[in-house]
Amino acid sequence: MGRTARSRDLPHPPPVEKIELSEKNQRGRLLAAVLFLAIGAVALAYGFLSLVSGEAGWREIEAADQADSCAGDFTFSYLVSGAAENRAVTALYTQAAQTAGRLFSADQAYEGVNNLFALNSHPNETLELDPALYRVFSLLEASGRRDLYLGPVYAAYRYLFQAQDDAYARELDPWLDQETGAYYRQLAAYARDPAAVKLELLGDNRARLTVSQDYLRFAAENEIDHFIDFGWMKNAFLADYLAEALLAEGYTQGALSSYDGFSRSLTPGDISYSLVLYDRAGEGAVPAAVMDYTAPTAFVCLRDFPLDRGDSLRFYRYASGETRTPYVSLADSLCHSALSSLTAYSQSAGCGELLLDLLPVYVADSFDEAPLLALSREGIQSVWCDGGVLYYTDPALELRDLYESEGLHYTAELAS
């Protein structure tokens, strides 16, 4: 079968935005509250105990208009002082989530918005970008990472995760299908090559997605329209965008988190939060421990297992128990996870910066703790699970409620 024929077997999946919004009603508000605890999510430990009657108190803020919005991926809780502040913070969150959803979309065009879709649709043309999007691209450029260019691979993996049965999944799986694997390796080769594809940042918020004629020809033959895409990483940058939009207007009494592991607490330090650390156990997951913290903190939680039905859209699990994850390597376009779970946090870096630091550690065949110890000296702390032991890099961290059951007992140990 030719490569063009294979491209018809790997059609582009439906826009990610639409899939996630349709799942929101299935997860429901109660499930969203559980996710707020479960996934790198900041859940209030003590704040709820001091709720006052009336309009003031902790509220789950929901976007009033979710059209084209990223709000369906996030839970946002805020300590409102009354009805007026509730309305004000809801209006701001609604606007910020809609702006971010449009700005970071690689799947849809919006009038007057030069987003990832616009860049992909106008290769070798100079476009003026929103300053927030330009800053994200600048962060990626400074990191030296080229995961942004795995756009075609992310699109193909999303289709794999939607496979209805193992037989169809195997045809789309680069680990199992030889021809699919060869195609993915070709995509990875283009993604690694700056001469094939490169987003040039030209200053004054202007950028040009430069794509070689060879890659353009290959893309046309294989129906590729995603040269760049944040893929599974997108919510890290969206979490930062939403947090900064709230902070810019002085809203600091709250926390937001995505269902897939990216969260930001905004409170200066007068509220204590708790984070549940999950680990894979057999075919499920267990709450391995709980950590408490204060002060504005960004969290990134990477894990090779889903926590609920909605979250399972990011994975495919075969009947054998073998799982495919979204964590794709530039080296071969295959998914890799060095650990079952890894959480990093910082009071100075945002989710995007944290994620870029974790990528070479987590998206790997084997785990090396040395980079995490080095990051610890820079103020980026980590916790990871390995063989029933929770290792952590922060000497001041105290883990509580270590999970115990028959045959399973977690312990905690300072990494060194």
Short mmCIF file of C-alpha atoms in Angstrom, two decimals:
data_model
loop_
_atom_site.label_atom_id
_atom_site.label_comp_id
_atom_site.label_asym_id
_atom_site.label_seq_id
_atom_site.Cartn_x
_atom_site.Cartn_y
_atom_site.Cartn_z
CA MET A 1 0.00 0.00 0.00
CA GLY A 2 1.38 3.40 -0.92
CA ARG A 3 1.92 6.20 1.50
CA THR A 4 -0.96 8.17 -0.02
CA ALA A 5 -3.29 5.24 0.49
CA ARG A 6 -2.19 5.00 4.10
CA SER A 7 -3.05 8.66 4.58
CA ARG A 8 -6.66 7.81 3.79
CA ASP A 9 -6.55 5.23 6.58
CA LEU A 10 -5.33 7.92 8.95
CA PRO A 11 -7.78 10.79 8.42
CA HIS A 12 -7.50 13.87 10.52
CA PRO A 13 -9.52 13.50 13.71
CA PRO A 14 -12.35 15.84 14.59
CA PRO A 15 -11.22 19.15 16.11
CA VAL A 16 -10.00 18.65 19.63
CA GLU A 17 -11.98 21.58 20.94
CA LYS A 18 -15.29 20.07 19.88
CA ILE A 19 -14.53 16.64 21.34
CA GLU A 20 -13.60 18.03 24.72
CA LEU A 21 -16.63 20.27 24.94
CA SER A 22 -18.97 17.42 24.12
CA GLU A 23 -17.45 15.34 26.92
CA LYS A 24 -18.02 17.99 29.53
CA ASN A 25 -21.65 17.11 30.10
CA GLN A 26 -20.72 13.46 30.54
CA ARG A 27 -18.18 14.25 33.22
CA GLY A 28 -20.61 16.46 35.09
CA ARG A 29 -20.00 18.88 37.89
CA LEU A 30 -19.34 16.25 40.55
CA LEU A 31 -16.75 14.55 38.37
CA ALA A 32 -15.14 17.89 37.67
CA ALA A 33 -14.79 18.41 41.40
CA VAL A 34 -13.12 15.01 41.74
CA LEU A 35 -10.75 15.83 38.90
CA PHE A 36 -9.91 19.08 40.62
CA LEU A 37 -8.38 16.95 43.35
CA ALA A 38 -7.02 14.16 41.23
CA ILE A 39 -4.97 15.59 38.46
CA GLY A 40 -2.33 18.00 39.54
CA ALA A 41 -5.35 19.89 40.57
CA VAL A 42 -5.38 22.22 43.49
CA ALA A 43 -8.18 21.34 45.84
CA LEU A 44 -8.93 23.36 48.90
CA ALA A 45 -8.08 21.59 52.13
CA TYR A 46 -9.07 24.11 54.71
CA GLY A 47 -10.80 26.88 52.83
CA PHE A 48 -14.12 25.10 52.57
CA LEU A 49 -14.27 24.70 56.34
CA SER A 50 -14.49 28.47 56.74
CA LEU A 51 -17.26 29.17 54.26
CA VAL A 52 -19.66 31.86 55.32
CA SER A 53 -23.33 31.98 54.56
CA GLY A 54 -24.80 34.14 51.82
CA GLU A 55 -23.11 35.14 48.60
CA ALA A 56 -19.55 35.16 49.91
CA GLY A 57 -17.46 31.97 49.87
CA TRP A 58 -15.84 29.49 47.58
CA ARG A 59 -17.52 29.07 44.23
CA GLU A 60 -16.85 26.93 41.20
CA ILE A 61 -16.76 29.55 38.47
CA GLU A 62 -18.25 28.40 35.18
CA ALA A 63 -17.86 30.29 31.92
CA ALA A 64 -21.14 31.89 30.91
CA ASP A 65 -20.45 31.21 27.22
CA GLN A 66 -18.41 28.15 26.26
CA ALA A 67 -18.53 28.58 22.48
CA ASP A 68 -14.95 28.27 21.16
CA SER A 69 -13.80 28.27 24.79
CA CYS A 70 -11.20 26.22 26.63
CA ALA A 71 -13.25 26.41 29.85
CA GLY A 72 -14.55 22.86 29.34
CA ASP A 73 -11.05 21.57 30.07
CA PHE A 74 -10.68 23.47 33.34
CA THR A 75 -12.10 23.69 36.83
CA PHE A 76 -11.84 27.15 38.39
CA SER A 77 -12.64 27.77 42.07
CA TYR A 78 -12.62 31.22 43.58
CA LEU A 79 -13.21 32.77 47.00
CA VAL A 80 -15.68 35.50 46.10
CA SER A 81 -16.47 38.34 48.46
CA GLY A 82 -20.03 38.67 47.23
CA ALA A 83 -22.40 38.62 44.28
CA ALA A 84 -20.73 41.56 42.53
CA GLU A 85 -17.30 39.95 42.56
CA ASN A 86 -18.82 36.64 41.51
CA ARG A 87 -20.27 38.32 38.41
CA ALA A 88 -17.05 40.19 37.68
CA VAL A 89 -14.74 37.19 37.94
CA THR A 90 -17.17 35.06 35.91
CA ALA A 91 -17.23 37.67 33.14
CA LEU A 92 -13.43 37.90 33.06
CA TYR A 93 -12.97 34.12 33.10
CA THR A 94 -15.56 33.69 30.34
CA GLN A 95 -13.80 36.21 28.12
CA ALA A 96 -10.29 34.89 28.83
CA ALA A 97 -11.27 31.26 28.21
CA GLN A 98 -12.93 32.11 24.91
CA THR A 99 -10.00 34.25 23.75
CA ALA A 100 -7.54 31.52 24.70
CA GLY A 101 -9.60 28.81 23.01
CA ARG A 102 -9.53 30.69 19.74
CA LEU A 103 -5.96 31.86 20.02
CA PHE A 104 -4.41 28.44 20.65
CA SER A 105 -6.60 26.47 18.25
CA ALA A 106 -4.94 24.51 15.47
CA ASP A 107 -8.27 23.23 14.16
CA GLN A 108 -10.40 26.25 13.33
CA ALA A 109 -10.11 29.71 11.80
CA TYR A 110 -11.54 32.81 13.47
CA GLU A 111 -11.92 36.18 11.83
CA GLY A 112 -9.19 38.56 12.94
CA VAL A 113 -7.30 35.86 14.90
CA ASN A 114 -3.92 34.63 13.72
CA ASN A 115 -3.79 31.35 15.65
CA LEU A 116 -2.07 28.03 14.95
CA PHE A 117 -4.66 27.24 12.30
CA ALA A 118 -3.77 30.47 10.50
CA LEU A 119 -0.04 29.71 10.65
CA ASN A 120 -0.60 26.18 9.33
CA SER A 121 -2.84 27.49 6.55
CA HIS A 122 -0.36 30.15 5.42
CA PRO A 123 3.09 28.52 5.30
CA ASN A 124 5.93 30.80 4.24
CA GLU A 125 3.84 33.92 4.93
CA THR A 126 4.46 36.48 7.67
CA LEU A 127 1.60 36.93 10.15
CA GLU A 128 1.18 39.23 13.14
CA LEU A 129 0.35 37.29 16.30
CA ASP A 130 -1.24 38.11 19.61
CA PRO A 131 1.55 38.99 22.09
CA ALA A 132 0.53 36.13 24.42
CA LEU A 133 0.88 33.53 21.66
CA TYR A 134 4.14 35.09 20.53
CA ARG A 135 5.51 34.79 24.09
CA VAL A 136 4.66 31.09 24.16
CA PHE A 137 6.46 30.54 20.88
CA SER A 138 9.42 32.48 22.27
CA LEU A 139 9.48 30.19 25.31
CA LEU A 140 9.49 27.14 23.08
CA GLU A 141 12.27 28.57 20.93
CA ALA A 142 14.40 29.37 23.99
CA SER A 143 13.96 25.80 25.27
CA GLY A 144 15.37 24.33 22.07
CA ARG A 145 12.50 21.81 22.00
CA ARG A 146 10.86 21.03 18.65
CA ASP A 147 7.82 19.10 19.93
CA LEU A 148 5.62 21.82 18.40
CA TYR A 149 6.45 20.41 14.96
CA LEU A 150 4.93 17.00 15.76
CA GLY A 151 1.56 18.39 14.68
CA PRO A 152 0.78 15.61 12.16
CA VAL A 153 1.70 12.97 14.76
CA TYR A 154 -0.54 14.45 17.45
CA ALA A 155 -3.43 14.47 14.97
CA ALA A 156 -2.84 10.81 14.10
CA TYR A 157 -2.56 9.74 17.75
CA ARG A 158 -5.85 11.42 18.58
CA TYR A 159 -7.44 9.21 15.96
CA LEU A 160 -5.79 6.14 17.49
CA PHE A 161 -7.21 7.06 20.91
CA GLN A 162 -10.70 7.07 19.38
CA ALA A 163 -10.38 3.57 17.89
CA GLN A 164 -13.46 1.46 18.61
CA ASP A 165 -11.66 -1.87 18.94
CA ASP A 166 -8.20 -3.42 19.17
CA ALA A 167 -8.16 -4.57 15.54
CA TYR A 168 -8.61 -1.04 14.22
CA ALA A 169 -6.25 0.38 16.83
CA ARG A 170 -3.48 -1.94 15.68
CA GLU A 171 -3.73 -0.58 12.14
CA LEU A 172 -3.19 2.94 13.51
CA ASP A 173 -0.52 2.00 16.03
CA PRO A 174 3.09 2.76 15.00
CA TRP A 175 4.30 0.28 17.61
CA LEU A 176 2.41 -2.60 15.98
CA ASP A 177 1.89 -1.77 12.30
CA GLN A 178 5.11 -1.72 10.28
CA GLU A 179 3.89 0.64 7.56
CA THR A 180 2.32 3.02 10.06
CA GLY A 181 5.57 3.00 12.04
CA ALA A 182 7.57 3.91 8.94
CA TYR A 183 5.18 6.77 8.20
CA TYR A 184 5.48 8.10 11.76
CA ARG A 185 9.27 7.94 11.58
CA GLN A 186 9.15 10.05 8.43
CA LEU A 187 6.98 12.59 10.24
CA ALA A 188 9.48 12.66 13.12
CA ALA A 189 12.33 13.24 10.69
CA TYR A 190 10.57 16.30 9.29
CA ALA A 191 9.74 17.53 12.80
CA ARG A 192 13.39 17.34 13.85
CA ASP A 193 14.69 19.15 10.77
CA PRO A 194 14.77 22.99 10.95
CA ALA A 195 15.38 23.06 7.21
CA ALA A 196 12.05 21.28 6.67
CA VAL A 197 9.88 23.27 9.05
CA LYS A 198 10.59 26.17 11.37
CA LEU A 199 8.56 28.90 13.02
CA GLU A 200 10.63 32.05 12.57
CA LEU A 201 10.04 34.75 15.18
CA LEU A 202 10.71 38.06 13.47
CA GLY A 203 10.13 40.51 16.32
CA ASP A 204 7.20 42.89 16.91
CA ASN A 205 4.94 39.81 17.34
CA ARG A 206 5.48 38.81 13.70
CA ALA A 207 6.14 35.19 12.76
CA ARG A 208 6.50 33.06 9.66
CA LEU A 209 6.06 29.29 9.47
CA THR A 210 8.72 28.29 6.97
CA VAL A 211 8.05 24.93 5.30
CA SER A 212 10.30 23.41 2.63
CA GLN A 213 8.94 22.49 -0.78
CA ASP A 214 9.74 18.85 -0.09
CA TYR A 215 7.68 18.85 3.10
CA LEU A 216 4.84 20.77 1.43
CA ARG A 217 4.76 18.14 -1.31
CA PHE A 218 4.78 15.30 1.26
CA ALA A 219 2.02 17.05 3.22
CA ALA A 220 -0.16 17.40 0.14
CA GLU A 221 0.29 13.74 -0.76
CA ASN A 222 -0.65 12.65 2.77
CA GLU A 223 -3.41 15.16 3.50
CA ILE A 224 -1.43 16.82 6.31
CA ASP A 225 -2.60 20.23 7.48
CA HIS A 226 -1.09 20.40 11.01
CA PHE A 227 2.57 21.37 10.61
CA ILE A 228 2.57 22.76 14.16
CA ASP A 229 0.31 21.93 17.07
CA PHE A 230 0.64 22.00 20.85
CA GLY A 231 -1.15 18.65 20.96
CA TRP A 232 -1.39 17.17 24.46
CA MET A 233 0.73 20.04 25.81
CA LYS A 234 -1.78 22.77 25.01
CA ASN A 235 -3.48 23.00 28.40
CA ALA A 236 -0.17 23.81 30.08
CA PHE A 237 0.01 27.04 28.12
CA LEU A 238 -3.71 27.69 28.47
CA ALA A 239 -3.45 27.36 32.26
CA ASP A 240 -0.75 30.05 32.24
CA TYR A 241 -2.80 32.28 29.94
CA LEU A 242 -5.88 32.06 32.16
CA ALA A 243 -3.88 32.56 35.35
CA GLU A 244 -2.13 35.64 33.99
CA ALA A 245 -5.41 37.10 32.74
CA LEU A 246 -6.90 36.77 36.23
CA LEU A 247 -3.81 38.09 38.01
CA ALA A 248 -3.59 41.08 35.68
CA GLU A 249 -7.01 42.21 36.95
CA GLY A 250 -6.14 41.57 40.59
CA TYR A 251 -8.04 38.30 41.08
CA THR A 252 -5.81 36.24 43.34
CA GLN A 253 -8.15 34.27 45.62
CA GLY A 254 -8.49 31.08 43.65
CA ALA A 255 -7.06 28.18 41.71
CA LEU A 256 -7.66 26.57 38.35
CA SER A 257 -6.76 23.18 36.96
CA SER A 258 -7.16 21.19 33.75
CA TYR A 259 -8.46 17.65 33.63
CA ASP A 260 -5.14 16.46 32.16
CA GLY A 261 -2.75 17.61 34.86
CA PHE A 262 -1.94 21.33 34.65
CA SER A 263 -2.88 23.70 37.46
CA ARG A 264 -2.18 27.13 38.90
CA SER A 265 -3.03 28.44 42.37
CA LEU A 266 -3.15 32.23 42.55
CA THR A 267 -3.44 32.95 46.27
CA PRO A 268 -0.52 34.88 47.87
CA GLY A 269 -0.22 32.49 50.83
CA ASP A 270 -3.07 32.95 53.27
CA ILE A 271 -4.87 29.79 52.14
CA SER A 272 -3.62 26.23 52.39
CA TYR A 273 -4.24 23.86 49.48
CA SER A 274 -3.87 20.11 49.08
CA LEU A 275 -2.84 18.03 46.11
CA VAL A 276 -3.61 14.33 45.73
CA LEU A 277 -0.77 12.41 44.08
CA TYR A 278 -2.03 9.43 42.08
CA ASP A 279 -0.12 6.39 40.90
CA ARG A 280 -0.92 3.48 38.64
CA ALA A 281 -1.72 0.23 40.44
CA GLY A 282 -2.59 -2.77 38.30
CA GLU A 283 -5.31 -1.72 35.87
CA GLY A 284 -6.37 1.27 37.96
CA ALA A 285 -5.00 4.13 40.01
CA VAL A 286 -4.62 4.81 43.72
CA PRO A 287 -4.23 8.05 45.74
CA ALA A 288 -0.63 7.41 46.73
CA ALA A 289 -0.28 10.45 49.02
CA VAL A 290 -1.38 14.01 49.71
CA MET A 291 0.80 17.10 49.82
CA ASP A 292 -0.18 20.45 51.35
CA TYR A 293 1.15 23.81 50.17
CA THR A 294 0.56 27.54 50.22
CA ALA A 295 1.56 30.46 48.00
CA PRO A 296 1.02 30.77 44.23
CA THR A 297 2.19 27.52 42.67
CA ALA A 298 2.17 25.92 39.23
CA PHE A 299 1.83 22.15 38.95
CA VAL A 300 2.40 19.73 36.09
CA CYS A 301 1.36 16.10 36.57
CA LEU A 302 2.34 13.60 33.88
CA ARG A 303 0.99 10.06 34.12
CA ASP A 304 0.64 7.08 31.81
CA PHE A 305 -2.89 6.17 32.92
CA PRO A 306 -6.34 7.79 32.75
CA LEU A 307 -8.30 8.66 35.87
CA ASP A 308 -11.82 8.72 34.46
CA ARG A 309 -13.86 8.03 31.35
CA GLY A 310 -13.44 11.51 29.92
CA ASP A 311 -9.70 11.48 30.56
CA SER A 312 -9.46 8.16 28.72
CA LEU A 313 -9.83 10.07 25.44
CA ARG A 314 -6.11 10.77 25.78
CA PHE A 315 -5.19 7.07 25.90
CA TYR A 316 -5.89 3.75 24.23
CA ARG A 317 -5.83 0.61 26.31
CA TYR A 318 -5.72 -2.78 24.62
CA ALA A 319 -7.51 -5.79 26.06
CA SER A 320 -4.06 -7.09 27.03
CA GLY A 321 -3.57 -4.06 29.27
CA GLU A 322 -0.98 -2.46 27.01
CA THR A 323 -1.58 1.29 26.79
CA ARG A 324 -0.77 4.00 24.28
CA THR A 325 -0.28 7.49 25.68
CA PRO A 326 0.00 10.99 24.16
CA TYR A 327 3.62 11.45 25.26
CA VAL A 328 5.32 11.30 21.88
CA SER A 329 9.08 11.38 21.33
CA LEU A 330 10.73 13.46 18.63
CA ALA A 331 13.21 10.65 18.11
CA ASP A 332 10.75 8.16 16.62
CA SER A 333 7.17 9.53 16.95
CA LEU A 334 6.43 6.71 19.40
CA CYS A 335 4.89 7.26 22.82
CA HIS A 336 7.19 6.81 25.81
CA SER A 337 6.74 7.21 29.56
CA ALA A 338 9.73 6.79 31.84
CA LEU A 339 7.51 6.59 34.96
CA SER A 340 3.91 5.86 35.79
CA SER A 341 3.58 9.36 37.26
CA LEU A 342 5.71 12.45 37.72
CA THR A 343 4.63 15.72 39.31
CA ALA A 344 6.64 18.93 39.29
CA TYR A 345 5.83 22.27 40.90
CA SER A 346 7.25 25.75 41.19
CA GLN A 347 6.40 29.10 42.74
CA SER A 348 8.32 31.00 40.05
CA ALA A 349 7.80 29.12 36.79
CA GLY A 350 4.50 28.61 34.96
CA CYS A 351 3.05 25.34 33.71
CA GLY A 352 4.53 25.79 30.24
CA GLU A 353 8.06 26.26 31.51
CA LEU A 354 7.69 23.34 33.93
CA LEU A 355 6.46 21.08 31.15
CA LEU A 356 9.36 21.93 28.86
CA ASP A 357 11.78 21.08 31.67
CA LEU A 358 10.06 17.73 32.29
CA LEU A 359 9.77 16.55 28.68
CA PRO A 360 13.27 15.09 28.30
CA VAL A 361 12.92 13.35 31.66
CA TYR A 362 9.46 11.85 31.23
CA VAL A 363 9.19 11.18 27.48
CA ALA A 364 11.98 8.64 27.55
CA ASP A 365 12.60 4.89 27.62
CA SER A 366 14.20 4.95 31.05
CA PHE A 367 14.17 7.24 34.05
CA ASP A 368 17.10 9.39 35.16
CA GLU A 369 16.60 11.37 38.36
CA ALA A 370 19.72 13.52 37.90
CA PRO A 371 17.94 16.23 35.83
CA LEU A 372 15.21 16.48 38.49
CA LEU A 373 17.80 16.96 41.23
CA ALA A 374 19.40 19.71 39.13
CA LEU A 375 16.00 21.37 38.62
CA SER A 376 15.44 21.25 42.37
CA ARG A 377 18.41 23.54 42.88
CA GLU A 378 16.67 26.01 40.54
CA GLY A 379 13.43 26.00 42.54
CA ILE A 380 11.55 23.38 40.52
CA GLN A 381 10.62 20.49 42.79
CA SER A 382 9.42 17.02 41.80
CA VAL A 383 7.65 14.00 43.22
CA TRP A 384 7.52 10.64 41.46
CA CYS A 385 6.32 7.12 42.16
CA ASP A 386 8.54 4.12 41.57
CA GLY A 387 7.90 0.67 42.97
CA GLY A 388 5.65 1.82 45.80
CA VAL A 389 8.04 4.58 46.88
CA LEU A 390 7.28 8.27 46.56
CA TYR A 391 10.54 10.08 45.92
CA TYR A 392 10.66 13.86 46.34
CA THR A 393 13.31 16.54 45.86
CA ASP A 394 12.06 19.22 48.28
CA PRO A 395 13.50 18.70 51.80
CA ALA A 396 10.69 20.82 53.24
CA LEU A 397 7.93 18.70 51.70
CA GLU A 398 5.81 16.53 54.00
CA LEU A 399 3.65 13.88 52.39
CA ARG A 400 0.66 12.59 54.33
CA ASP A 401 -2.03 9.94 53.97
CA LEU A 402 0.33 7.49 52.31
CA TYR A 403 -1.79 4.83 50.64
CA GLU A 404 -2.10 1.47 52.34
CA SER A 405 -4.09 -1.61 51.41
CA GLU A 406 -3.61 -5.33 51.47
CA GLY A 407 -0.48 -6.01 49.46
CA LEU A 408 0.23 -2.35 48.71
CA HIS A 409 1.96 0.08 51.04
CA TYR A 410 3.50 3.37 49.89
CA THR A 411 6.48 4.94 51.59
CA ALA A 412 8.15 8.33 51.04
CA GLU A 413 11.86 9.05 50.59
CA LEU A 414 13.88 12.19 49.92
CA ALA A 415 15.75 11.80 46.64
CA SER A 416 19.47 12.40 46.72
#
